[in-house]
N, CA, C and O atoms as a DFTB+ gen file, in Angstrom:
816 C
 N C O
     1  1     174.273     203.398      85.606
     2  2     174.662     203.370      87.013
     3  2     173.765     202.410      87.790
     4  3     172.542     202.458      87.657
     5  1     174.365     201.542      88.594
     6  2     173.604     200.590      89.395
     7  2     172.891     201.310      90.527
     8  3     173.470     202.157      91.208
     9  1     171.634     200.961      90.716
    10  2     170.869     201.554      91.804
    11  2     171.440     201.090      93.136
    12  3     171.610     199.889      93.346
    13  1     171.741     202.020      94.044
    14  2     172.281     201.627      95.355
    15  2     171.216     200.965      96.215
    16  3     170.047     200.911      95.834
    17  1     171.617     200.467      97.365
    18  2     170.684     199.788      98.264
    19  2     170.774     200.415      99.660
    20  3     171.716     201.140      99.981
    21  1     169.776     200.112     100.461
    22  2     169.766     200.577     101.841
    23  2     170.256     199.472     102.773
    24  3     169.873     198.310     102.637
    25  1     171.101     199.855     103.713
    26  2     171.550     198.945     104.762
    27  2     170.991     199.450     106.093
    28  3     171.168     200.613     106.455
    29  1     170.327     198.572     106.796
    30  2     169.862     198.879     108.140
    31  2     170.860     198.286     109.129
    32  3     171.267     197.132     108.994
    33  1     171.248     199.076     110.118
    34  2     172.170     198.591     111.137
    35  2     171.560     198.830     112.516
    36  3     171.305     199.968     112.911
    37  1     171.336     197.745     113.231
    38  2     170.733     197.809     114.559
    39  2     171.833     197.956     115.607
    40  3     172.695     197.088     115.744
    41  1     171.792     199.053     116.336
    42  2     172.822     199.335     117.342
    43  2     172.690     198.457     118.581
    44  3     173.608     198.385     119.398
    45  1     171.545     197.792     118.719
    46  2     171.213     196.989     119.902
    47  2     171.069     197.853     121.162
    48  3     171.100     197.340     122.281
    49  1     170.913     199.159     120.968
    50  2     170.598     200.067     122.069
    51  2     169.094     200.279     122.051
    52  3     168.548     200.740     121.049
    53  1     168.425     199.954     123.134
    54  2     166.964     200.027     123.148
    55  2     166.495     201.470     123.274
    56  3     167.171     202.311     123.866
    57  1     165.329     201.737     122.707
    58  2     164.770     203.089     122.724
    59  2     164.449     203.558     124.140
    60  3     164.236     204.750     124.359
    61  1     164.414     202.647     125.092
    62  2     164.023     203.005     126.456
    63  2     164.974     204.015     127.094
    64  3     164.619     204.665     128.077
    65  1     166.191     204.153     126.534
    66  2     167.127     205.103     127.136
    67  2     166.631     206.534     126.979
    68  3     167.093     207.435     127.679
    69  1     165.681     206.744     126.051
    70  2     165.126     208.083     125.879
    71  2     164.258     208.489     127.052
    72  3     164.081     209.677     127.323
    73  1     163.715     207.494     127.750
    74  2     162.910     207.764     128.933
    75  2     161.837     208.797     128.678
    76  3     161.003     208.638     127.787
    77  1     161.865     209.857     129.465
    78  2     160.853     210.909     129.357
    79  2     161.166     211.969     128.332
    80  3     160.523     213.019     128.314
    81  1     162.158     211.714     127.461
    82  2     162.526     212.732     126.472
    83  2     161.478     212.905     125.374
    84  3     161.344     213.994     124.817
    85  1     160.744     211.855     125.060
    86  2     159.753     211.963     123.985
    87  2     158.690     213.015     124.288
    88  3     158.462     213.898     123.461
    89  1     158.026     212.952     125.456
    90  2     157.033     214.000     125.751
    91  2     157.652     215.387     125.876
    92  3     156.984     216.389     125.624
    93  1     158.938     215.450     126.269
    94  2     159.608     216.753     126.335
    95  2     159.696     217.381     124.948
    96  3     159.495     218.586     124.791
    97  1     160.002     216.550     123.930
    98  2     160.105     217.087     122.576
    99  2     158.744     217.603     122.100
   100  3     158.661     218.634     121.433
   101  1     157.688     216.881     122.447
   102  2     156.332     217.316     122.080
   103  2     156.031     218.670     122.706
   104  3     155.520     219.569     122.039
   105  1     156.347     218.813     123.990
   106  2     156.082     220.068     124.696
   107  2     156.929     221.209     124.125
   108  3     156.450     222.335     123.990
   109  1     158.182     220.915     123.794
   110  2     159.063     221.945     123.245
   111  2     158.584     222.415     121.877
   112  3     158.638     223.605     121.567
   113  1     158.117     221.481     121.066
   114  2     157.583     221.850     119.745
   115  2     156.311     222.670     119.878
   116  3     156.060     223.565     119.070
   117  1     155.499     222.369     120.897
   118  2     154.283     223.155     121.132
   119  2     154.636     224.573     121.544
   120  3     153.995     225.528     121.106
   121  1     155.661     224.716     122.392
   122  2     156.115     226.041     122.786
   123  2     156.579     226.836     121.571
   124  3     156.267     228.018     121.433
   125  1     157.325     226.176     120.695
   126  2     157.798     226.831     119.470
   127  2     156.626     227.258     118.593
   128  3     156.615     228.363     118.051
   129  1     155.638     226.368     118.460
   130  2     154.462     226.675     117.639
   131  2     153.705     227.852     118.219
   132  3     153.294     228.745     117.479
   133  1     153.514     227.871     119.532
   134  2     152.809     228.982     120.190
   135  2     153.524     230.306     119.946
   136  3     152.888     231.335     119.718
   137  1     154.859     230.266     119.998
   138  2     155.640     231.482     119.761
   139  2     155.468     231.973     118.331
   140  3     155.334     233.172     118.088
   141  1     155.473     231.046     117.397
   142  2     155.289     231.400     115.982
   143  2     153.904     231.979     115.729
   144  3     153.757     232.960     114.999
   145  1     152.890     231.369     116.335
   146  2     151.515     231.854     116.161
   147  2     151.368     233.253     116.752
   148  3     150.701     234.110     116.173
   149  1     151.989     233.477     117.898
   150  2     151.881     234.773     118.563
   151  2     152.443     235.897     117.700
   152  3     151.941     237.021     117.728
   153  1     153.472     235.593     116.946
   154  2     154.116     236.607     116.112
   155  2     153.528     236.661     114.707
   156  3     153.281     237.743     114.175
   157  1     153.304     235.495     114.108
   158  2     152.883     235.446     112.702
   159  2     151.370     235.317     112.519
   160  3     150.866     235.489     111.409
   161  1     150.647     235.019     113.590
   162  2     149.191     234.953     113.491
   163  2     148.683     233.677     112.852
   164  3     149.330     232.632     112.909
   165  1     147.510     233.780     112.240
   166  2     146.799     232.607     111.727
   167  2     147.500     231.932     110.554
   168  3     147.123     230.830     110.156
   169  1     148.514     232.586     110.000
   170  2     149.227     231.977     108.864
   171  2     149.890     230.666     109.280
   172  3     150.144     229.800     108.443
   173  1     150.165     230.528     110.559
   174  2     150.829     229.318     111.062
   175  2     149.942     228.658     112.111
   176  3     149.529     229.291     113.082
   177  1     149.659     227.380     111.900
   178  2     148.893     226.626     112.897
   179  2     149.715     225.477     113.478
   180  3     149.469     225.038     114.602
   181  1     150.696     224.992     112.705
   182  2     151.614     223.963     113.182
   183  2     153.015     224.303     112.674
   184  3     153.174     225.167     111.812
   185  1     154.024     223.625     113.205
   186  2     155.397     223.860     112.740
   187  2     155.550     223.543     111.257
   188  3     156.428     224.082     110.583
   189  1     154.689     222.667     110.760
   190  2     154.744     222.310     109.339
   191  2     154.510     223.522     108.437
   192  3     154.971     223.551     107.296
   193  1     153.798     224.514     108.950
   194  2     153.475     225.702     108.155
   195  2     154.608     226.719     108.136
   196  3     154.582     227.651     107.334
   197  1     155.593     226.558     108.999
   198  2     156.646     227.565     109.160
   199  2     157.848     227.286     108.273
   200  3     158.114     226.143     107.900
   201  1     158.566     228.348     107.943
   202  2     159.841     228.247     107.236
   203  2     160.958     228.588     108.218
   204  3     160.702     229.078     109.318
   205  1     162.187     228.326     107.814
   206  2     163.319     228.674     108.676
   207  2     163.376     230.181     108.884
   208  3     163.741     230.643     109.965
   209  1     163.018     230.953     107.861
   210  2     162.975     232.419     108.006
   211  2     161.973     232.822     109.082
   212  3     162.241     233.725     109.874
   213  1     160.815     232.152     109.115
   214  2     159.816     232.427     110.157
   215  2     160.397     232.188     111.539
   216  3     160.225     232.997     112.451
   217  1     161.089     231.065     111.681
   218  2     161.662     230.696     112.979
   219  2     162.749     231.687     113.395
   220  3     162.802     232.113     114.549
   221  1     163.614     232.051     112.447
   222  2     164.681     233.004     112.734
   223  2     164.095     234.354     113.151
   224  3     164.597     234.998     114.072
   225  1     163.040     234.774     112.473
   226  2     162.402     236.052     112.783
   227  2     161.849     236.051     114.204
   228  3     162.026     237.015     114.949
   229  1     161.179     234.964     114.572
   230  2     160.578     234.878     115.903
   231  2     161.651     234.834     116.983
   232  3     161.503     235.456     118.034
   233  1     162.725     234.103     116.727
   234  2     163.815     234.069     117.699
   235  2     164.365     235.470     117.948
   236  3     164.558     235.874     119.095
   237  1     164.614     236.203     116.873
   238  2     165.128     237.568     117.005
   239  2     164.110     238.486     117.674
   240  3     164.474     239.363     118.457
   241  1     162.836     238.278     117.361
   242  2     161.760     239.075     117.949
   243  2     161.766     238.939     119.463
   244  3     161.719     239.940     120.178
   245  1     161.825     237.706     119.956
   246  2     161.795     237.490     121.403
   247  2     163.099     237.884     122.078
   248  3     163.098     238.316     123.231
   249  1     164.212     237.738     121.365
   250  2     165.482     238.208     121.916
   251  2     165.446     239.705     122.161
   252  3     165.880     240.191     123.205
   253  1     164.917     240.434     121.172
   254  2     164.810     241.885     121.299
   255  2     163.823     242.267     122.392
   256  3     164.059     243.207     123.152
   257  1     162.715     241.532     122.467
   258  2     161.702     241.797     123.490
   259  2     162.302     241.640     124.887
   260  3     162.077     242.471     125.767
   261  1     163.054     240.580     125.073
   262  2     163.631     240.317     126.389
   263  2     164.734     241.310     126.730
   264  3     164.911     241.666     127.895
   265  1     165.479     241.762     125.718
   266  2     166.504     242.770     125.947
   267  2     165.886     244.091     126.378
   268  3     166.453     244.819     127.194
   269  1     164.691     244.400     125.807
   270  2     164.021     245.663     126.104
   271  2     163.245     245.629     127.415
   272  3     162.859     246.671     127.944
   273  1     163.018     244.429     127.932
   274  2     162.181     244.277     129.120
   275  2     163.052     244.333     130.377
   276  3     163.597     243.319     130.814
   277  1     163.173     245.513     130.941
   278  2     164.053     245.699     132.103
   279  2     163.573     244.905     133.316
   280  3     164.380     244.432     134.117
   281  1     162.257     244.764     133.445
   282  2     161.718     244.067     134.609
   283  2     161.739     242.552     134.454
   284  3     161.499     241.811     135.407
   285  1     162.032     242.107     133.231
   286  2     162.111     240.675     132.942
   287  2     160.821     239.935     133.342
   288  3     160.866     238.810     133.839
   289  1     159.689     240.583     133.117
   290  2     158.403     239.982     133.472
   291  2     157.851     239.093     132.364
   292  3     156.984     238.254     132.609
   293  1     158.353     239.277     131.149
   294  2     157.816     238.528     130.018
   295  2     158.496     237.160     129.899
   296  3     159.720     237.051     129.967
   297  1     157.686     236.138     129.723
   298  2     158.248     234.804     129.562
   299  2     159.031     234.722     128.249
   300  3     158.579     235.219     127.217
   301  1     160.197     234.098     128.296
   302  2     160.980     233.879     127.077
   303  2     160.299     232.786     126.266
   304  3     160.259     231.631     126.690
   305  1     159.759     233.148     125.092
   306  2     158.977     232.201     124.303
   307  2     159.836     231.356     123.373
   308  3     159.456     230.239     123.024
   309  1     160.987     231.877     122.967
   310  2     161.847     231.088     122.088
   311  2     163.302     231.295     122.467
   312  3     164.000     232.120     121.878
   313  1     163.749     230.536     123.456
   314  2     165.158     230.561     123.807
   315  2     165.918     229.656     122.841
   316  3     165.336     229.145     121.883
   317  1     167.206     229.454     123.082
   318  2     168.029     228.696     122.137
   319  2     167.549     227.253     121.988
   320  3     167.567     226.704     120.886
   321  1     167.121     226.635     123.092
   322  2     166.653     225.252     123.036
   323  2     165.415     225.127     122.158
   324  3     165.363     224.270     121.275
   325  1     164.421     225.973     122.395
   326  2     163.175     225.927     121.613
   327  2     163.455     226.263     120.151
   328  3     162.861     225.676     119.247
   329  1     164.356     227.202     119.929
   330  2     164.750     227.553     118.562
   331  2     165.321     226.344     117.832
   332  3     164.958     226.086     116.684
   333  1     166.219     225.594     118.491
   334  2     166.837     224.444     117.836
   335  2     165.814     223.345     117.543
   336  3     165.904     222.673     116.515
   337  1     164.853     223.161     118.434
   338  2     163.808     222.172     118.174
   339  2     162.996     222.572     116.936
   340  3     162.738     221.748     116.058
   341  1     162.602     223.836     116.880
   342  2     161.824     224.317     115.731
   343  2     162.655     224.269     114.450
   344  3     162.153     223.903     113.387
   345  1     163.918     224.639     114.561
   346  2     164.809     224.612     113.401
   347  2     164.892     223.210     112.820
   348  3     164.848     223.036     111.602
   349  1     165.013     222.210     113.684
   350  2     165.084     220.840     113.187
   351  2     163.825     220.470     112.409
   352  3     163.903     219.932     111.305
   353  1     162.680     220.760     112.988
   354  2     161.426     220.343     112.340
   355  2     161.259     220.989     110.973
   356  3     160.945     220.307     109.997
   357  1     161.466     222.296     110.896
   358  2     161.212     222.967     109.615
   359  2     162.260     222.602     108.570
   360  3     161.939     222.488     107.387
   361  1     163.522     222.416     108.998
   362  2     164.539     222.035     108.008
   363  2     164.390     220.566     107.599
   364  3     164.704     220.201     106.466
   365  1     163.913     219.727     108.518
   366  2     163.682     218.322     108.170
   367  2     162.545     218.201     107.161
   368  3     162.604     217.378     106.247
   369  1     161.512     219.023     107.330
   370  2     160.426     219.035     106.355
   371  2     160.938     219.450     104.979
   372  3     160.553     218.874     103.962
   373  1     161.808     220.453     104.961
   374  2     162.381     220.910     103.692
   375  2     163.260     219.819     103.075
   376  3     163.211     219.579     101.868
   377  1     164.059     219.167     103.910
   378  2     164.913     218.086     103.406
   379  2     164.078     216.946     102.819
   380  3     164.463     216.341     101.819
   381  1     162.947     216.661     103.440
   382  2     162.082     215.589     102.946
   383  2     161.573     215.898     101.539
   384  3     161.543     215.024     100.672
   385  1     161.177     217.147     101.326
   386  2     160.707     217.542      99.999
   387  2     161.834     217.466      98.964
   388  3     161.630     217.007      97.840
   389  1     163.013     217.919      99.357
   390  2     164.169     217.857      98.447
   391  2     164.579     216.416      98.188
   392  3     165.015     216.079      97.087
   393  1     164.442     215.561      99.202
   394  2     164.795     214.152      99.043
   395  2     163.892     213.475      98.025
   396  3     164.343     212.640      97.240
   397  1     162.625     213.834      98.040
   398  2     161.687     213.277      97.060
   399  2     162.134     213.610      95.641
   400  3     162.101     212.759      94.751
   401  1     162.550     214.847      95.442
   402  2     163.010     215.273      94.114
   403  2     164.275     214.511      93.725
   404  3     164.406     214.045      92.593
   405  1     165.205     214.390      94.675
   406  2     166.464     213.694      94.398
   407  2     166.226     212.230      94.047
   408  3     166.859     211.701      93.133
   409  1     165.321     211.575      94.762
   410  2     165.017     210.168      94.485
   411  2     164.368     210.011      93.120
   412  3     164.672     209.073      92.384
   413  1     163.479     210.926      92.788
   414  2     162.808     210.872      91.482
   415  2     163.810     210.984      90.345
   416  3     163.650     210.353      89.300
   417  1     164.840     211.789      90.552
   418  2     165.874     212.002      89.535
   419  2     166.962     210.934      89.586
   420  3     167.792     210.846      88.680
   421  1     166.961     210.133      90.630
   422  2     168.050     209.173      90.797
   423  2     169.346     209.846      91.173
   424  3     170.427     209.342      90.868
   425  1     169.243     210.996      91.842
   426  2     170.426     211.745      92.251
   427  2     170.837     211.257      93.636
   428  3     170.487     211.856      94.653
   429  1     171.586     210.155      93.654
   430  2     171.943     209.519      94.912
   431  2     172.886     210.372      95.748
   432  3     172.836     210.344      96.978
   433  1     173.746     211.129      95.075
   434  2     174.689     211.990      95.795
   435  2     173.952     213.052      96.588
   436  3     174.254     213.284      97.759
   437  1     172.988     213.694      95.955
   438  2     172.203     214.715      96.642
   439  2     171.366     214.108      97.765
   440  3     171.252     214.684      98.847
   441  1     170.782     212.944      97.500
   442  2     169.973     212.283      98.520
   443  2     170.835     211.930      99.734
   444  3     170.400     212.075     100.876
   445  1     172.058     211.465      99.477
   446  2     172.971     211.128     100.566
   447  2     173.345     212.338     101.401
   448  3     173.434     212.252     102.625
   449  1     173.566     213.468     100.737
   450  2     173.880     214.698     101.468
   451  2     172.726     215.094     102.384
   452  3     172.944     215.567     103.499
   453  1     171.510     214.898     101.910
   454  2     170.334     215.210     102.720
   455  2     170.222     214.260     103.911
   456  3     169.828     214.676     105.000
   457  1     170.567     212.985     103.708
   458  2     170.582     212.034     104.817
   459  2     171.572     212.475     105.889
   460  3     171.255     212.474     107.079
   461  1     172.771     212.851     105.455
   462  2     173.803     213.269     106.405
   463  2     173.385     214.528     107.165
   464  3     173.600     214.638     108.373
   465  1     172.784     215.477     106.439
   466  2     172.322     216.715     107.077
   467  2     171.207     216.426     108.071
   468  3     171.119     217.057     109.124
   469  1     170.362     215.468     107.728
   470  2     169.273     215.080     108.620
   471  2     169.816     214.523     109.926
   472  3     169.331     214.864     111.005
   473  1     170.829     213.660     109.824
   474  2     171.385     213.099     111.058
   475  2     172.022     214.179     111.918
   476  3     171.845     214.187     113.137
   477  1     172.755     215.083     111.299
   478  2     173.400     216.147     112.068
   479  2     172.360     216.990     112.802
   480  3     172.575     217.400     113.943
   481  1     171.240     217.243     112.145
   482  2     170.164     218.015     112.760
   483  2     169.531     217.261     113.927
   484  3     169.249     217.849     114.972
   485  1     169.308     215.956     113.747
   486  2     168.738     215.155     114.835
   487  2     169.706     215.076     116.018
   488  3     169.290     215.029     117.176
   489  1     170.986     215.063     115.707
   490  2     172.016     214.977     116.747
   491  2     172.174     216.298     117.503
   492  3     172.230     216.305     118.733
   493  1     172.243     217.403     116.781
   494  2     172.582     218.695     117.379
   495  2     171.352     219.511     117.775
   496  3     171.287     220.047     118.881
   497  1     170.378     219.603     116.869
   498  2     169.228     220.471     117.110
   499  2     168.089     219.777     117.860
   500  3     167.470     220.371     118.742
   501  1     167.818     218.528     117.508
   502  2     166.711     217.819     118.154
   503  2     167.186     216.930     119.302
   504  3     166.403     216.554     120.173
   505  1     168.463     216.605     119.291
   506  2     169.107     215.834     120.365
   507  2     168.371     214.532     120.687
   508  3     167.982     214.281     121.828
   509  1     168.191     213.710     119.647
   510  2     167.550     212.408     119.850
   511  2     168.457     211.246     119.451
   512  3     168.012     210.101     119.374
   513  1     169.729     211.548     119.198
   514  2     170.669     210.484     118.870
   515  2     171.344     210.020     120.166
   516  3     170.977     210.454     121.258
   517  1     172.332     209.138     120.030
   518  2     173.129     208.689     121.175
   519  2     174.518     208.319     120.649
   520  3     174.731     208.259     119.438
   521  1     175.442     208.077     121.547
   522  2     176.827     207.833     121.132
   523  2     176.945     206.655     120.169
   524  3     177.659     206.734     119.170
   525  1     176.246     205.570     120.468
   526  2     176.356     204.372     119.635
   527  2     175.863     204.622     118.217
   528  3     176.487     204.190     117.248
   529  1     174.740     205.321     118.104
   530  2     174.201     205.642     116.779
   531  2     175.151     206.562     116.021
   532  3     175.395     206.366     114.830
   533  1     175.683     207.559     116.710
   534  2     176.626     208.484     116.067
   535  2     177.863     207.748     115.566
   536  3     178.397     208.076     114.506
   537  1     178.315     206.764     116.317
   538  2     179.477     205.970     115.911
   539  2     179.166     205.188     114.632
   540  3     179.971     205.171     113.701
   541  1     178.008     204.548     114.589
   542  2     177.616     203.787     113.393
   543  2     177.509     204.697     112.173
   544  3     177.949     204.333     111.083
   545  1     176.930     205.868     112.356
   546  2     176.780     206.815     111.244
   547  2     178.146     207.280     110.759
   548  3     178.391     207.350     109.555
   549  1     179.029     207.595     111.689
   550  2     180.362     208.069     111.316
   551  2     181.149     206.992     110.577
   552  3     181.827     207.287     109.592
   553  1     181.066     205.754     111.039
   554  2     181.750     204.652     110.362
   555  2     181.233     204.516     108.930
   556  3     182.011     204.387     107.984
   557  1     179.922     204.548     108.789
   558  2     179.313     204.366     107.469
   559  2     179.671     205.514     106.534
   560  3     180.024     205.288     105.377
   561  1     179.581     206.744     107.032
   562  2     179.817     207.910     106.176
   563  2     181.234     207.936     105.613
   564  3     181.467     208.513     104.551
   565  1     182.180     207.317     106.314
   566  2     183.579     207.306     105.865
   567  2     183.889     206.145     104.917
   568  3     184.966     206.088     104.323
   569  1     182.933     205.222     104.783
   570  2     183.198     204.017     103.994
   571  2     183.027     204.280     102.499
   572  3     182.117     205.011     102.106
   573  1     183.893     203.693     101.651
   574  2     183.759     203.859     100.201
   575  2     182.384     203.398      99.712
   576  3     181.842     202.395     100.179
   577  1     181.841     204.150      98.769
   578  2     180.577     203.760      98.157
   579  2     179.343     204.187      98.911
   580  3     178.225     203.959      98.447
   581  1     179.521     204.806     100.072
   582  2     178.365     205.253     100.863
   583  2     177.968     206.665     100.439
   584  3     178.808     207.562     100.360
   585  1     176.689     206.846     100.171
   586  2     176.165     208.159      99.797
   587  2     175.734     208.955     101.029
   588  3     175.925     210.170     101.085
   589  1     175.155     208.271     102.012
   590  2     174.706     208.960     103.212
   591  2     174.251     207.970     104.263
   592  3     173.936     206.819     103.961
   593  1     174.221     208.435     105.507
   594  2     173.796     207.575     106.615
   595  2     173.176     208.433     107.697
   596  3     173.585     209.574     107.908
   597  1     172.185     207.878     108.384
   598  2     171.498     208.646     109.426
   599  2     170.746     207.732     110.389
   600  3     170.503     206.557     110.112
   601  1     170.394     208.308     111.510
   602  2     169.497     207.654     112.453
   603  2     168.142     207.450     111.787
   604  3     167.705     208.289     111.000
   605  1     167.481     206.349     112.097
   606  2     166.117     206.159     111.624
   607  2     165.259     205.713     112.796
   608  3     165.753     205.069     113.722
   609  1     163.996     206.046     112.762
   610  2     163.105     205.687     113.861
   611  2     163.020     206.775     114.909
   612  3     163.296     207.942     114.634
   613  1     162.635     206.384     116.113
   614  2     162.329     207.348     117.158
   615  2     163.527     207.969     117.843
   616  3     163.384     208.976     118.536
   617  1     164.703     207.394     117.666
   618  2     165.891     207.960     118.285
   619  2     166.229     207.325     119.619
   620  3     165.558     206.397     120.071
   621  1     167.298     207.849     120.254
   622  2     167.784     207.337     121.534
   623  2     168.129     205.852     121.438
   624  3     167.825     205.078     122.345
   625  1     168.759     205.463     120.341
   626  2     169.076     204.057     120.106
   627  2     168.429     203.586     118.820
   628  3     168.112     204.381     117.936
   629  1     168.238     202.276     118.732
   630  2     167.591     201.731     117.543
   631  2     168.554     201.545     116.390
   632  3     169.637     200.985     116.560
   633  1     168.158     202.018     115.209
   634  2     168.880     201.680     113.985
   635  2     169.348     202.896     113.199
   636  3     168.861     204.013     113.376
   637  1     170.314     202.633     112.321
   638  2     170.707     203.602     111.300
   639  2     170.298     203.050     109.942
   640  3     170.105     201.846     109.774
   641  1     170.170     203.957     108.975
   642  2     169.917     203.558     107.595
   643  2     170.991     204.211     106.731
   644  3     171.279     205.399     106.875
   645  1     171.572     203.433     105.846
   646  2     172.686     203.890     105.021
   647  2     172.420     203.567     103.558
   648  3     172.017     202.451     103.230
   649  1     172.643     204.529     102.685
   650  2     172.531     204.314     101.242
   651  2     173.924     204.053     100.693
   652  3     174.822     204.883     100.842
   653  1     174.106     202.890     100.053
   654  2     175.442     202.472      99.639
   655  2     175.387     201.755      98.302
   656  3     174.378     201.143      97.951
   657  1     176.477     201.836      97.566
   658  2     176.584     201.099      96.306
   659  2     176.447     199.603      96.571
   660  3     176.959     199.089      97.566
   661  1     175.759     198.916      95.678
   662  2     175.494     197.496      95.860
   663  2     176.778     196.689      96.070
   664  3     176.808     195.768      96.885
   665  1     177.814     197.030      95.348
   666  2     179.065     196.278      95.434
   667  2     179.829     196.463      96.734
   668  3     180.791     195.743      96.998
   669  1     179.411     197.418      97.543
   670  2     180.117     197.704      98.801
   671  2     179.367     197.178     100.028
   672  3     179.801     197.403     101.158
   673  1     178.254     196.486      99.817
   674  2     177.413     196.054     100.936
   675  2     178.164     195.150     101.915
   676  3     178.169     195.400     103.120
   677  1     178.792     194.108     101.393
   678  2     179.475     193.151     102.263
   679  2     180.599     193.815     103.043
   680  3     180.760     193.580     104.241
   681  1     181.377     194.650     102.352
   682  2     182.489     195.341     102.999
   683  2     181.992     196.301     104.070
   684  3     182.563     196.377     105.158
   685  1     180.933     197.028     103.762
   686  2     180.375     197.981     104.714
   687  2     179.883     197.270     105.970
   688  3     180.188     197.689     107.087
   689  1     179.125     196.200     105.787
   690  2     178.574     195.481     106.932
   691  2     179.682     194.918     107.821
   692  3     179.589     194.959     109.047
   693  1     180.722     194.397     107.189
   694  2     181.845     193.859     107.959
   695  2     182.547     194.975     108.737
   696  3     182.895     194.806     109.906
   697  1     182.747     196.106     108.080
   698  2     183.406     197.242     108.728
   699  2     182.572     197.765     109.894
   700  3     183.110     198.065     110.960
   701  1     181.276     197.872     109.694
   702  2     180.387     198.337     110.761
   703  2     180.470     197.412     111.976
   704  3     180.596     197.872     113.110
   705  1     180.399     196.117     111.726
   706  2     180.430     195.157     112.838
   707  2     181.755     195.228     113.592
   708  3     181.777     195.250     114.822
   709  1     182.860     195.263     112.844
   710  2     184.175     195.233     113.484
   711  2     184.482     196.532     114.234
   712  3     184.910     196.494     115.387
   713  1     184.268     197.666     113.593
   714  2     184.616     198.940     114.219
   715  2     183.663     199.284     115.364
   716  3     184.073     199.870     116.367
   717  1     182.397     198.919     115.206
   718  2     181.428     199.169     116.278
   719  2     181.805     198.365     117.526
   720  3     181.716     198.864     118.648
   721  1     182.224     197.124     117.318
   722  2     182.645     196.281     118.431
   723  2     183.876     196.877     119.121
   724  3     183.955     196.897     120.350
   725  1     184.832     197.359     118.328
   726  2     186.043     197.948     118.888
   727  2     185.756     199.220     119.678
   728  3     186.350     199.454     120.730
   729  1     184.837     200.042     119.161
   730  2     184.573     201.347     119.773
   731  2     183.608     201.278     120.948
   732  3     183.672     202.114     121.849
   733  1     182.705     200.283     120.950
   734  2     181.666     200.247     121.989
   735  2     181.658     198.970     122.823
   736  3     181.083     198.944     123.911
   737  1     182.293     197.907     122.319
   738  2     182.218     196.621     122.988
   739  2     180.896     195.916     122.754
   740  3     180.598     194.911     123.399
   741  1     180.101     196.445     121.829
   742  2     178.787     195.878     121.542
   743  2     178.750     195.286     120.132
   744  3     179.583     195.605     119.283
   745  1     177.775     194.425     119.908
   746  2     177.558     193.844     118.592
   747  2     176.417     194.590     117.891
   748  3     175.451     194.997     118.537
   749  1     176.527     194.766     116.592
   750  2     175.436     195.347     115.821
   751  2     174.992     194.348     114.758
   752  3     175.742     193.447     114.382
   753  1     173.794     194.518     114.293
   754  2     173.213     193.639     113.279
   755  2     172.956     194.441     112.022
   756  3     172.264     195.458     112.066
   757  1     173.508     193.993     110.889
   758  2     173.348     194.708     109.618
   759  2     172.623     193.832     108.603
   760  3     172.856     192.625     108.532
   761  1     171.755     194.442     107.829
   762  2     171.107     193.695     106.754
   763  2     170.663     194.645     105.646
   764  3     170.375     195.818     105.883
   765  1     170.618     194.106     104.436
   766  2     170.177     194.872     103.271
   767  2     168.659     194.865     103.194
   768  3     168.015     193.866     103.516
   769  1     168.098     195.980     102.768
   770  2     166.648     196.062     102.617
   771  2     166.312     196.896     101.390
   772  3     167.147     197.637     100.871
   773  1     165.090     196.761     100.948
   774  2     164.615     197.550      99.812
   775  2     163.315     198.250     100.191
   776  3     162.470     197.655     100.860
   777  1     163.141     199.504      99.775
   778  2     161.907     200.215     100.120
   779  2     160.708     199.631      99.383
   780  3     160.823     199.209      98.233
   781  1     159.565     199.609     100.046
   782  2     158.326     199.176      99.403
   783  2     157.664     200.332      98.688
   784  3     158.232     201.419      98.579
   785  1     156.471     200.094      98.204
   786  2     155.752     201.111      97.438
   787  2     155.102     202.174      98.316
   788  3     154.604     203.179      97.809
   789  1     155.103     201.957      99.634
   790  2     154.476     202.937     100.515
   791  2     152.976     202.719     100.641
   792  3     152.418     201.766     100.098
   793  1     152.342     203.625     101.369
   794  2     150.892     203.517     101.610
   795  2     150.120     203.699     100.300
   796  3     150.405     204.615      99.530
   797  1     149.171     202.848     100.060
   798  2     148.369     202.937      98.854
   799  2     147.048     202.197      99.061
   800  3     146.923     201.371      99.966
   801  1     146.081     202.498      98.228
   802  2     144.778     201.866      98.319
   803  2     144.830     200.465      97.710
   804  3     145.369     200.279      96.619
   805  1     144.285     199.513      98.395
   806  2     144.203     198.140      97.886
   807  2     142.755     197.806      97.603
   808  3     141.913     197.890      98.497
   809  1     142.453     197.428      96.373
   810  2     141.094     197.078      95.976
   811  2     140.912     195.566      96.049
   812  3     141.645     194.817      95.403
   813  1     139.948     195.124      96.824
   814  2     139.675     193.686      96.955
   815  2     138.619     193.258      95.947
   816  3     138.252     192.084      95.899
């Protein structure tokens, strides 16, 4: 089986549309972490330490607490918004670990499914995507030979990354450019790329 390649597609939407959303996500994740620590104690110091079961438990804990609190004096520590932010982080961490295994095995189908799930989570739970990015992802995901596609980078614009069979690169790029133009009136830039070896020690 031929190793697939990555296609980067630039939506030409600048990250500036996110405005003040970046610090909001930081604050929301801190609220989620504080809620987890309050319930689970020292076992959790950051969201990285939590599982989805931990998050679900805390959400239910605070829901019950607020239902029982007739005077409504207690601050809601994990409402639906904070829950979705925490859910994204912990499931994205899990997907990253599973993606490593899939890449090691050359299981492109599984890796693609994880890419697609990641984008859906960023779109719905973390809310850092935008219409243009969602359009590019949807176009790519429907194209023959594509294993998966998702937002990459900080969100609120920028680029998508798509894993696709080598023989479908030209067709995919043409389809992305044409359909994106029809749906948004904007031009996108597509190019093939290959992953590097990552961070490593260099001896001089």
